[in-house]
Short mmCIF file of C-alpha atoms and ligand atoms in Angstrom, two decimals:
data_model
loop_
_atom_site.label_atom_id
_atom_site.label_comp_id
_atom_site.label_asym_id
_atom_site.label_seq_id
_atom_site.Cartn_x
_atom_site.Cartn_y
_atom_site.Cartn_z
CA MET D 1175 -44.12 -21.69 25.87
CA ASP D 1176 -43.62 -18.54 27.94
CA LEU D 1177 -39.96 -17.72 28.32
CA GLN D 1178 -40.53 -14.60 30.36
CA TYR D 1179 -38.86 -15.03 33.73
CA SER D 1180 -41.03 -13.86 36.60
CA GLU D 1181 -39.76 -11.70 39.43
CA ALA D 1182 -39.57 -14.85 41.60
CA ASP D 1183 -37.47 -16.62 38.90
CA ARG D 1184 -35.05 -13.71 38.67
CA GLU D 1185 -34.78 -13.48 42.44
CA PHE D 1186 -34.16 -17.24 42.61
CA ARG D 1187 -31.37 -16.99 40.00
CA GLU D 1188 -29.66 -14.20 41.91
CA ARG D 1189 -29.84 -16.10 45.20
CA ALA D 1190 -28.50 -19.31 43.61
CA ARG D 1191 -25.69 -17.46 41.83
CA ALA D 1192 -24.68 -15.61 44.99
CA TRP D 1193 -24.63 -18.79 47.07
CA LEU D 1194 -22.65 -20.79 44.53
CA VAL D 1195 -19.84 -18.20 44.31
CA ASP D 1196 -18.38 -19.27 47.67
CA ALA D 1197 -20.04 -22.65 48.10
CA VAL D 1198 -18.56 -24.53 45.11
CA PRO D 1199 -15.66 -26.65 46.38
CA LYS D 1200 -12.30 -25.17 45.42
CA GLN D 1201 -10.52 -28.53 45.15
CA PRO D 1202 -11.34 -30.69 42.11
CA ARG D 1203 -13.43 -33.84 42.54
CA PRO D 1204 -11.18 -36.92 42.89
CA ALA D 1205 -11.18 -38.93 39.65
CA HIS D 1206 -13.01 -41.97 41.05
CA GLY D 1207 -13.16 -44.47 43.90
CA ALA D 1208 -14.09 -44.02 47.55
CA GLU D 1209 -12.58 -40.50 47.61
CA ALA D 1210 -14.95 -39.41 44.84
CA ALA D 1211 -17.92 -40.89 46.74
CA SER D 1212 -17.03 -39.02 49.94
CA PHE D 1213 -16.50 -35.80 47.95
CA ASP D 1214 -20.01 -36.20 46.44
CA ARG D 1215 -21.54 -36.88 49.87
CA ALA D 1216 -19.85 -33.80 51.33
CA TRP D 1217 -21.06 -31.56 48.46
CA GLN D 1218 -24.60 -32.94 48.80
CA ARG D 1219 -24.50 -32.37 52.59
CA LYS D 1220 -23.40 -28.79 52.05
CA MET D 1221 -26.29 -28.15 49.63
CA TYR D 1222 -28.67 -29.80 52.11
CA GLU D 1223 -27.47 -27.77 55.09
CA HIS D 1224 -27.86 -24.54 53.14
CA GLY D 1225 -31.32 -25.41 51.82
CA TRP D 1226 -30.41 -26.26 48.21
CA ALA D 1227 -31.03 -30.02 48.10
CA GLY D 1228 -33.71 -31.74 46.03
CA VAL D 1229 -34.60 -29.05 43.49
CA ALA D 1230 -37.31 -31.21 41.92
CA TRP D 1231 -38.64 -32.74 45.13
CA PRO D 1232 -41.87 -31.50 46.72
CA LYS D 1233 -41.43 -29.26 49.77
CA GLN D 1234 -43.31 -31.69 52.02
CA TYR D 1235 -40.45 -34.18 51.53
CA GLY D 1236 -37.71 -31.67 52.24
CA GLY D 1237 -37.10 -30.62 48.63
CA LEU D 1238 -37.27 -27.15 47.11
CA GLY D 1239 -40.45 -27.83 45.14
CA LEU D 1240 -39.14 -25.72 42.27
CA THR D 1241 -41.04 -25.21 39.04
CA GLY D 1242 -39.51 -26.72 35.90
CA LEU D 1243 -38.20 -23.32 34.80
CA GLN D 1244 -36.54 -22.74 38.17
CA GLN D 1245 -34.87 -26.17 37.93
CA VAL D 1246 -33.51 -25.04 34.58
CA ILE D 1247 -32.18 -21.89 36.25
CA TRP D 1248 -30.55 -23.97 38.97
CA TYR D 1249 -28.77 -26.25 36.48
CA GLU D 1250 -27.68 -23.24 34.43
CA GLU D 1251 -26.20 -21.64 37.50
CA LEU D 1252 -24.45 -24.88 38.51
CA ALA D 1253 -22.86 -25.07 35.05
CA ARG D 1254 -21.92 -21.39 35.15
CA ALA D 1255 -20.27 -21.80 38.59
CA ARG D 1256 -18.47 -24.97 37.39
CA ALA D 1257 -19.97 -26.78 40.37
CA PRO D 1258 -19.31 -30.54 40.78
CA HIS D 1259 -21.17 -32.44 38.09
CA TYR D 1260 -24.60 -33.62 39.25
CA ILE D 1261 -24.26 -37.05 37.57
CA ASN D 1262 -22.11 -38.54 40.31
CA THR D 1263 -22.51 -41.10 43.10
CA THR D 1264 -25.56 -39.25 44.52
CA TYR D 1265 -27.37 -39.27 41.16
CA ILE D 1266 -29.42 -42.48 41.47
CA ALA D 1267 -30.54 -41.64 45.02
CA LEU D 1268 -31.65 -38.13 44.14
CA MET D 1269 -32.86 -38.48 40.59
CA HIS D 1270 -34.71 -41.79 40.68
CA ALA D 1271 -34.74 -43.73 43.97
CA GLY D 1272 -36.03 -40.74 45.98
CA PRO D 1273 -38.68 -39.77 43.39
CA THR D 1274 -39.78 -43.44 43.16
CA LEU D 1275 -40.22 -43.60 46.95
CA ILE D 1276 -42.14 -40.30 46.90
CA ALA D 1277 -44.47 -41.70 44.22
CA ARG D 1278 -44.78 -45.31 45.40
CA GLY D 1279 -43.24 -45.76 48.87
CA THR D 1280 -44.96 -46.27 52.23
CA ASP D 1281 -44.95 -43.48 54.82
CA ALA D 1282 -42.35 -45.41 56.85
CA GLN D 1283 -40.09 -45.85 53.80
CA LYS D 1284 -40.35 -42.16 53.00
CA ALA D 1285 -39.71 -41.06 56.59
CA PHE D 1286 -36.62 -43.26 56.89
CA HIS D 1287 -34.99 -42.87 53.47
CA LEU D 1288 -35.83 -39.45 52.03
CA PRO D 1289 -33.90 -37.32 54.57
CA LYS D 1290 -30.86 -39.62 54.23
CA ILE D 1291 -30.96 -39.24 50.44
CA LEU D 1292 -31.31 -35.47 50.52
CA SER D 1293 -28.48 -35.01 53.00
CA GLY D 1294 -26.08 -37.28 51.09
CA GLU D 1295 -25.94 -39.71 54.04
CA ALA D 1296 -27.26 -42.59 51.89
CA LEU D 1297 -26.05 -43.41 48.39
CA TRP D 1298 -28.09 -45.72 46.17
CA CYS D 1299 -27.43 -47.93 43.18
CA GLN D 1300 -29.77 -49.49 40.63
CA GLY D 1301 -30.01 -53.29 40.39
CA PHE D 1302 -32.18 -53.73 37.34
CA SER D 1303 -29.98 -55.09 34.50
CA GLU D 1304 -28.72 -58.66 34.41
CA PRO D 1305 -26.30 -60.51 32.10
CA ASN D 1306 -29.25 -61.35 29.81
CA ALA D 1307 -31.66 -58.58 30.69
CA GLY D 1308 -30.73 -55.02 29.74
CA SER D 1309 -32.88 -53.49 27.03
CA ASP D 1310 -35.21 -56.44 27.51
CA LEU D 1311 -35.55 -55.86 31.24
CA ALA D 1312 -38.68 -58.04 31.48
CA SER D 1313 -36.57 -61.15 30.87
CA LEU D 1314 -34.75 -60.77 34.21
CA LYS D 1315 -34.28 -63.92 36.28
CA THR D 1316 -32.88 -62.96 39.71
CA ARG D 1317 -35.21 -64.83 41.98
CA GLY D 1318 -36.94 -63.95 45.26
CA ASP D 1319 -38.62 -66.58 47.44
CA VAL D 1320 -41.35 -64.89 49.45
CA GLY D 1321 -41.65 -65.99 53.12
CA ASN D 1322 -43.70 -64.69 56.04
CA ASP D 1323 -41.31 -61.88 57.00
CA ASP D 1324 -38.84 -61.60 54.19
CA ILE D 1325 -37.85 -62.39 50.63
CA VAL D 1326 -34.76 -64.51 49.98
CA VAL D 1327 -32.89 -63.35 46.89
CA ASN D 1328 -30.57 -65.42 44.67
CA GLY D 1329 -29.04 -64.45 41.34
CA ALA D 1330 -26.87 -61.75 39.78
CA LYS D 1331 -27.17 -58.16 38.61
CA MET D 1332 -24.88 -56.62 36.02
CA TRP D 1333 -23.45 -53.15 35.29
CA THR D 1334 -24.50 -51.86 38.71
CA THR D 1335 -23.00 -48.37 38.84
CA ASP D 1336 -21.28 -47.46 42.13
CA ALA D 1337 -22.48 -50.62 43.90
CA LYS D 1338 -19.36 -50.53 46.09
CA TYR D 1339 -20.23 -47.15 47.62
CA ALA D 1340 -23.99 -47.50 47.74
CA ASP D 1341 -25.86 -48.04 50.99
CA TYR D 1342 -29.12 -49.09 49.33
CA GLN D 1343 -30.30 -50.46 46.04
CA GLU D 1344 -33.34 -50.28 43.78
CA LEU D 1345 -33.68 -54.01 43.27
CA LEU D 1346 -36.00 -55.62 40.73
CA ILE D 1347 -36.45 -59.40 41.04
CA ARG D 1348 -38.75 -62.24 39.97
CA THR D 1349 -40.90 -63.34 42.92
CA ASP D 1350 -43.31 -65.56 41.02
CA PRO D 1351 -41.18 -68.35 39.49
CA ALA D 1352 -44.03 -69.39 37.18
CA SER D 1353 -44.43 -65.89 35.78
CA GLU D 1354 -43.21 -64.56 32.49
CA ARG D 1355 -42.04 -61.20 31.22
CA HIS D 1356 -43.22 -58.21 33.28
CA LYS D 1357 -45.61 -60.21 35.46
CA GLY D 1358 -44.42 -61.62 38.81
CA LEU D 1359 -41.69 -59.03 39.47
CA THR D 1360 -41.11 -57.17 42.74
CA TRP D 1361 -39.30 -53.85 43.42
CA LEU D 1362 -37.37 -53.94 46.70
CA ILE D 1363 -35.19 -51.63 48.75
CA GLY D 1364 -32.02 -53.69 49.02
CA ASP D 1365 -29.50 -53.06 51.81
CA MET D 1366 -26.09 -53.26 50.15
CA LYS D 1367 -24.47 -54.35 53.45
CA ALA D 1368 -26.77 -57.39 53.84
CA PRO D 1369 -25.01 -60.76 54.27
CA GLY D 1370 -24.81 -62.78 51.02
CA ILE D 1371 -24.06 -59.83 48.72
CA ASP D 1372 -20.81 -60.06 46.80
CA ILE D 1373 -19.68 -57.19 44.55
CA LYS D 1374 -17.19 -57.80 41.74
CA PRO D 1375 -15.96 -54.65 39.97
CA ILE D 1376 -15.72 -54.47 36.17
CA ARG D 1377 -12.84 -52.39 34.80
CA THR D 1378 -13.99 -50.12 31.97
CA MET D 1379 -12.22 -48.04 29.31
CA LEU D 1380 -12.77 -45.02 31.60
CA MET D 1381 -10.01 -46.74 33.60
CA ASP D 1382 -12.06 -47.08 36.70
CA GLU D 1383 -14.28 -49.65 38.34
CA HIS D 1384 -17.53 -47.75 38.72
CA VAL D 1385 -19.63 -50.61 37.30
CA ASN D 1386 -19.97 -53.98 38.96
CA THR D 1387 -21.53 -57.41 38.90
CA VAL D 1388 -23.47 -58.01 42.12
CA PHE D 1389 -24.10 -61.60 43.25
CA TYR D 1390 -26.88 -62.55 45.68
CA ASP D 1391 -26.54 -65.72 47.72
CA ASN D 1392 -29.58 -66.19 50.01
CA VAL D 1393 -29.88 -62.50 50.77
CA HIS D 1394 -32.78 -61.86 53.21
CA ILE D 1395 -34.75 -58.69 52.53
CA PRO D 1396 -37.61 -57.80 54.94
CA LEU D 1397 -41.10 -57.55 53.42
CA VAL D 1398 -41.38 -53.96 54.68
CA ASN D 1399 -38.83 -53.11 51.97
CA VAL D 1400 -41.23 -53.92 49.14
CA VAL D 1401 -42.09 -50.75 47.19
CA GLY D 1402 -45.52 -51.12 45.59
CA GLU D 1403 -46.95 -54.63 45.67
CA ILE D 1404 -45.36 -58.08 45.56
CA ASP D 1405 -45.45 -59.48 41.99
CA LYS D 1406 -46.53 -56.06 40.67
CA GLY D 1407 -43.09 -54.46 40.63
CA TRP D 1408 -43.17 -53.70 36.91
CA SER D 1409 -45.38 -50.69 37.48
CA THR D 1410 -42.98 -49.36 40.18
CA ALA D 1411 -40.08 -50.02 37.77
CA LEU D 1412 -41.88 -47.96 35.11
CA SER D 1413 -42.04 -45.08 37.60
CA THR D 1414 -38.30 -45.37 38.16
CA LEU D 1415 -37.59 -45.47 34.42
CA SER D 1416 -39.83 -42.49 33.79
CA PHE D 1417 -37.78 -40.46 36.30
CA GLU D 1418 -34.55 -41.76 34.76
CA ARG D 1419 -35.55 -41.02 31.18
CA GLY D 1420 -37.87 -38.09 31.83
CA LEU D 1421 -36.11 -35.02 33.14
CA GLY D 1422 -33.13 -36.81 34.74
CA PHE D 1423 -30.65 -35.37 32.24
CA ILE D 1424 -31.79 -31.75 32.04
CA GLY D 1425 -28.53 -30.55 33.59
CA ASP D 1426 -26.55 -32.25 30.83
CA GLN D 1427 -28.85 -30.90 28.16
CA LEU D 1428 -28.32 -27.33 29.32
CA GLU D 1429 -24.62 -27.73 29.98
CA LEU D 1430 -23.96 -28.68 26.35
CA TYR D 1431 -24.12 -25.04 25.23
CA GLU D 1432 -21.53 -24.12 27.87
CA ARG D 1433 -19.27 -26.96 26.70
CA VAL D 1434 -19.50 -25.97 23.04
CA GLY D 1435 -18.38 -22.49 24.17
CA ARG D 1436 -15.37 -24.05 25.90
CA ALA D 1437 -14.53 -26.06 22.75
CA ILE D 1438 -14.67 -22.85 20.65
CA ASP D 1439 -12.26 -21.15 23.11
CA LEU D 1440 -9.98 -24.16 22.89
CA ALA D 1441 -10.01 -24.05 19.07
CA GLY D 1442 -8.95 -20.39 19.24
CA LYS D 1443 -5.93 -21.27 21.40
CA THR D 1444 -4.78 -24.63 20.02
CA ARG D 1445 -2.52 -24.98 16.99
CA LEU D 1446 -2.90 -27.79 14.48
CA GLU D 1447 0.17 -29.63 13.19
CA ASP D 1448 0.42 -27.20 10.25
CA GLY D 1449 0.74 -24.26 12.66
CA ARG D 1450 -2.71 -22.73 12.11
CA PHE D 1451 -5.09 -22.25 15.01
CA ALA D 1452 -7.76 -24.96 14.90
CA ILE D 1453 -10.52 -22.36 14.51
CA GLU D 1454 -8.89 -21.31 11.21
CA ASP D 1455 -9.64 -24.73 9.74
CA ASP D 1456 -12.90 -24.43 7.81
CA GLY D 1457 -14.01 -27.98 8.58
CA ILE D 1458 -13.52 -27.57 12.35
CA ALA D 1459 -15.09 -24.09 12.38
CA GLN D 1460 -18.12 -25.41 10.50
CA ARG D 1461 -18.56 -28.35 12.88
CA LEU D 1462 -18.29 -26.06 15.92
CA ALA D 1463 -20.87 -23.71 14.41
CA SER D 1464 -23.31 -26.52 13.81
CA LEU D 1465 -22.69 -27.91 17.33
CA LYS D 1466 -23.47 -24.48 18.74
CA ALA D 1467 -26.72 -24.42 16.75
CA ASP D 1468 -27.57 -27.98 17.90
CA SER D 1469 -26.87 -27.15 21.55
CA LEU D 1470 -29.10 -24.06 21.31
CA ALA D 1471 -31.84 -26.17 19.73
CA ILE D 1472 -31.49 -28.74 22.53
CA ARG D 1473 -31.72 -25.96 25.12
CA ALA D 1474 -34.90 -24.63 23.50
CA MET D 1475 -36.39 -28.15 23.32
CA THR D 1476 -35.48 -28.76 26.97
CA LEU D 1477 -37.32 -25.59 27.96
CA ALA D 1478 -40.33 -26.60 25.86
CA HIS D 1479 -40.30 -30.11 27.37
CA ILE D 1480 -40.01 -28.90 30.92
CA THR D 1481 -42.73 -26.27 30.44
CA GLU D 1482 -45.05 -28.91 29.00
CA SER D 1483 -44.18 -31.33 31.78
CA ASP D 1484 -44.95 -28.62 34.39
CA ARG D 1485 -48.32 -28.02 32.75
CA THR D 1486 -49.35 -31.67 32.38
CA GLY D 1487 -47.54 -33.12 35.43
CA ASP D 1488 -46.07 -35.87 33.23
CA PRO D 1489 -42.67 -35.80 31.48
CA GLY D 1490 -44.03 -38.20 28.81
CA PRO D 1491 -41.91 -39.97 26.19
CA LYS D 1492 -40.09 -36.83 24.98
CA GLY D 1493 -37.29 -37.61 27.45
CA SER D 1494 -36.29 -40.44 25.09
CA LEU D 1495 -35.94 -38.05 22.17
CA MET D 1496 -33.99 -35.61 24.32
CA LYS D 1497 -31.64 -38.36 25.55
CA LEU D 1498 -31.01 -39.42 21.96
CA LEU D 1499 -30.26 -35.87 20.82
CA VAL D 1500 -28.09 -34.96 23.77
CA THR D 1501 -25.99 -38.15 23.70
CA GLY D 1502 -25.43 -37.80 19.92
CA THR D 1503 -24.40 -34.14 20.22
CA HIS D 1504 -22.21 -34.95 23.21
CA LYS D 1505 -20.37 -37.58 21.14
CA ALA D 1506 -20.01 -35.28 18.08
CA LEU D 1507 -18.64 -32.51 20.30
CA SER D 1508 -15.96 -34.68 21.89
CA GLU D 1509 -14.98 -36.07 18.47
CA THR D 1510 -14.51 -32.51 17.16
CA VAL D 1511 -12.38 -31.66 20.20
CA GLY D 1512 -10.33 -34.79 19.38
CA GLU D 1513 -9.54 -33.22 16.01
CA ILE D 1514 -8.61 -29.92 17.67
CA LEU D 1515 -6.29 -31.51 20.23
CA GLY D 1516 -4.69 -34.03 17.85
CA TRP D 1517 -2.44 -36.66 19.37
CA SER D 1518 -2.65 -35.30 22.92
CA PHE D 1519 -6.35 -36.31 22.91
CA LEU D 1520 -5.17 -39.91 23.06
CA GLU D 1521 -3.39 -39.34 26.38
CA PHE D 1522 -5.58 -40.56 29.22
CA ASN D 1523 -4.79 -41.67 32.74
CA GLY D 1524 -8.35 -42.01 34.01
CA ASP D 1525 -8.37 -38.55 35.59
CA ARG D 1526 -11.33 -36.44 34.51
CA THR D 1527 -9.68 -33.25 35.77
CA GLU D 1528 -6.44 -33.75 33.84
CA HIS D 1529 -8.02 -34.99 30.61
CA PRO D 1530 -11.58 -33.65 30.64
CA TRP D 1531 -12.20 -33.93 26.89
CA THR D 1532 -10.89 -37.48 26.54
CA TYR D 1533 -12.94 -38.47 29.57
CA ASP D 1534 -16.00 -36.88 27.94
CA TYR D 1535 -15.39 -38.78 24.73
CA LEU D 1536 -15.16 -42.14 26.52
CA TRP D 1537 -18.14 -41.18 28.68
CA SER D 1538 -20.16 -40.42 25.52
CA TRP D 1539 -20.16 -44.16 24.78
CA VAL D 1540 -21.44 -44.96 28.28
CA PHE D 1541 -24.06 -42.25 27.99
CA SER D 1542 -25.52 -43.74 24.79
CA ILE D 1543 -25.93 -47.18 26.47
CA SER D 1544 -26.75 -46.65 30.14
CA GLY D 1545 -30.28 -45.57 31.01
CA GLY D 1546 -31.50 -47.17 27.75
CA THR D 1547 -29.53 -47.45 24.50
CA SER D 1548 -29.92 -45.07 21.56
CA GLU D 1549 -31.63 -47.81 19.53
CA ILE D 1550 -34.25 -48.20 22.25
CA GLN D 1551 -34.75 -44.42 22.48
CA ARG D 1552 -35.29 -44.41 18.69
CA GLU D 1553 -37.87 -47.19 19.05
CA ILE D 1554 -39.73 -45.23 21.76
CA THR D 1555 -39.57 -42.02 19.70
CA ALA D 1556 -40.88 -43.81 16.60
CA ASP D 1557 -43.61 -45.62 18.48
CA ARG D 1558 -44.86 -43.16 21.09
CA LEU D 1559 -44.01 -39.75 19.68
CA LEU D 1560 -44.23 -40.25 15.92
CA GLU D 1561 -46.79 -43.08 16.18
CA LEU D 1562 -45.11 -44.92 13.31
CA PRO D 1563 -46.21 -48.50 12.61
CA ARG D 1564 -44.17 -51.17 14.39
CA ALA D 1565 -41.59 -53.04 12.29
CA ARG D 1566 -42.32 -56.29 14.13
C1 LIG M 2588 -21.47 -47.97 32.04
C2 LIG M 2588 -22.83 -48.57 32.26
C3 LIG M 2588 -23.49 -48.33 33.45
C4 LIG M 2588 -24.72 -48.94 33.69
N1 LIG M 2588 -25.31 -48.76 34.92
C5 LIG M 2588 -26.40 -49.50 35.22
C6 LIG M 2588 -26.92 -49.48 36.55
O1 LIG M 2588 -26.43 -48.77 37.44
N2 LIG M 2588 -27.97 -50.27 36.85
C7 LIG M 2588 -28.56 -51.05 35.92
O2 LIG M 2588 -29.52 -51.73 36.27
N3 LIG M 2588 -28.10 -51.11 34.64
C8 LIG M 2588 -27.02 -50.35 34.28
N4 LIG M 2588 -26.51 -50.41 33.01
C9 LIG M 2588 -27.12 -51.33 32.06
C10 LIG M 2588 -27.79 -50.65 30.89
O3 LIG M 2588 -29.03 -50.14 31.26
C11 LIG M 2588 -27.87 -51.74 29.80
O4 LIG M 2588 -26.54 -52.03 29.40
C12 LIG M 2588 -28.67 -51.26 28.62
O5 LIG M 2588 -30.03 -51.17 28.97
C13 LIG M 2588 -28.49 -52.21 27.41
O6 LIG M 2588 -28.75 -53.53 27.77
P1 LIG M 2588 -27.74 -54.72 27.41
O7 LIG M 2588 -26.37 -54.30 27.86
O8 LIG M 2588 -28.32 -55.98 27.96
O9 LIG M 2588 -27.72 -54.78 25.82
P2 LIG M 2588 -28.77 -55.49 24.88
O10 LIG M 2588 -30.14 -55.16 25.35
O11 LIG M 2588 -28.37 -56.92 24.75
O12 LIG M 2588 -28.53 -54.72 23.53
C14 LIG M 2588 -27.45 -55.01 22.64
C15 LIG M 2588 -27.65 -54.12 21.40
O13 LIG M 2588 -28.89 -54.45 20.75
C16 LIG M 2588 -29.73 -53.31 20.66
N5 LIG M 2588 -31.12 -53.67 20.87
C17 LIG M 2588 -31.63 -54.44 21.87
N6 LIG M 2588 -32.97 -54.53 21.77
C18 LIG M 2588 -33.32 -53.80 20.67
C19 LIG M 2588 -34.56 -53.49 20.03
N7 LIG M 2588 -35.73 -53.93 20.53
N8 LIG M 2588 -34.53 -52.70 18.92
C20 LIG M 2588 -33.37 -52.23 18.42
N9 LIG M 2588 -32.16 -52.49 18.97
C21 LIG M 2588 -32.14 -53.25 20.08
C22 LIG M 2588 -29.26 -52.40 21.79
O14 LIG M 2588 -29.60 -51.06 21.56
C23 LIG M 2588 -27.75 -52.63 21.76
O15 LIG M 2588 -27.13 -51.84 20.76
C24 LIG M 2588 -25.31 -49.77 32.71
C25 LIG M 2588 -24.65 -49.98 31.49
C26 LIG M 2588 -23.42 -49.40 31.26
C27 LIG M 2588 -22.72 -49.68 29.96
#
């Protein structure tokens, strides 16, 4: 791995840093709801208008076509500038729907959707999981009857993040009723405003309603919205999952180091019940030191992963290992901050800006489930990276 930054890398960092100084919104992002969605759209539009949208997308589709190392630089500069977090309502559109369309979509689908995604005009959600199909996605049952012009969808999807604000959906359904497992599935572009769609929010411990159950009652989706082939949607879904689990979290991986730094500052300023500063407690100091070491190791592994992925053109299964490490460290960090803050850590009104550490702690539970649970990431790591024998 060559960690020497080229002249072009250094020049890119300076340009990004200079732009972000004035561009980052001064007002904090609203905690959740429609206001948060319009804030995210506006920030995305601003990046688009100034030529900073789609860092990982090829230039021919309006992206920046950056190398892996330059993407790292971009995420480092975003974290440094305290820019709005990139895992927001634009995340699914930019990090997996767009890349899936680039890899698998028709020219018409690309021409229509990609500019809307890049400019923040269209938000997307992901309709994969169902009440009985999460980790075992291949057991999904939402049904699509294929006609001459369209597919009629009936069933329900579960845990659909930001369904209420999304314009479109990555929708995976069973089009061959006689099929089993990953055969007979189809990946569709679903219009979230189509008649027959009913969205019921689920209230979570984050005190918001960002996840939903989505019901489909005879929803007509035109055949031109099929991405890939009818009944062969599993391979398109694998593309989507590889974007989701591949490099989709690099920003979070790099930001960890920054956050550990903030926790160390906090420990130097916050007094424990016995009057000492938290950093004077050996146990807390030791945990912060080991978190700093872990976050540095994660940063180094991210750089190695991204360099390898640049070289081979394939992020491979290492994304699973990285997700596992980053979610575990994320959780350990917010637990340590809980010790530093004491009782006040338990105060939470759902506002990320007012209670950032408590929000992070609650989010750490989401993070270790959504996008594939930690147990599944361990299975993939054991099977595909360590090549251990299967238990069953
Ligand atoms: C906040 C949140 C947001 C989400 N957003 C979306 C979204 O936008 N779109 C979407 O489609 N989905 C979304 N999901 C769904 C998410 O992908 C699933 O919850 C996840 O894949 C787990 O599936 P499950 O809930 O069915 O649990 P299950 O698969 O039933 O798992 C239950 C437990 O068993 C373990 N387990 C299951 N299989 C194995 C195995 N083979 N080996 C070892 N352990 C195993 C799991 O790790 C877990 O601990 C979201 C989930 C959450 C919590």
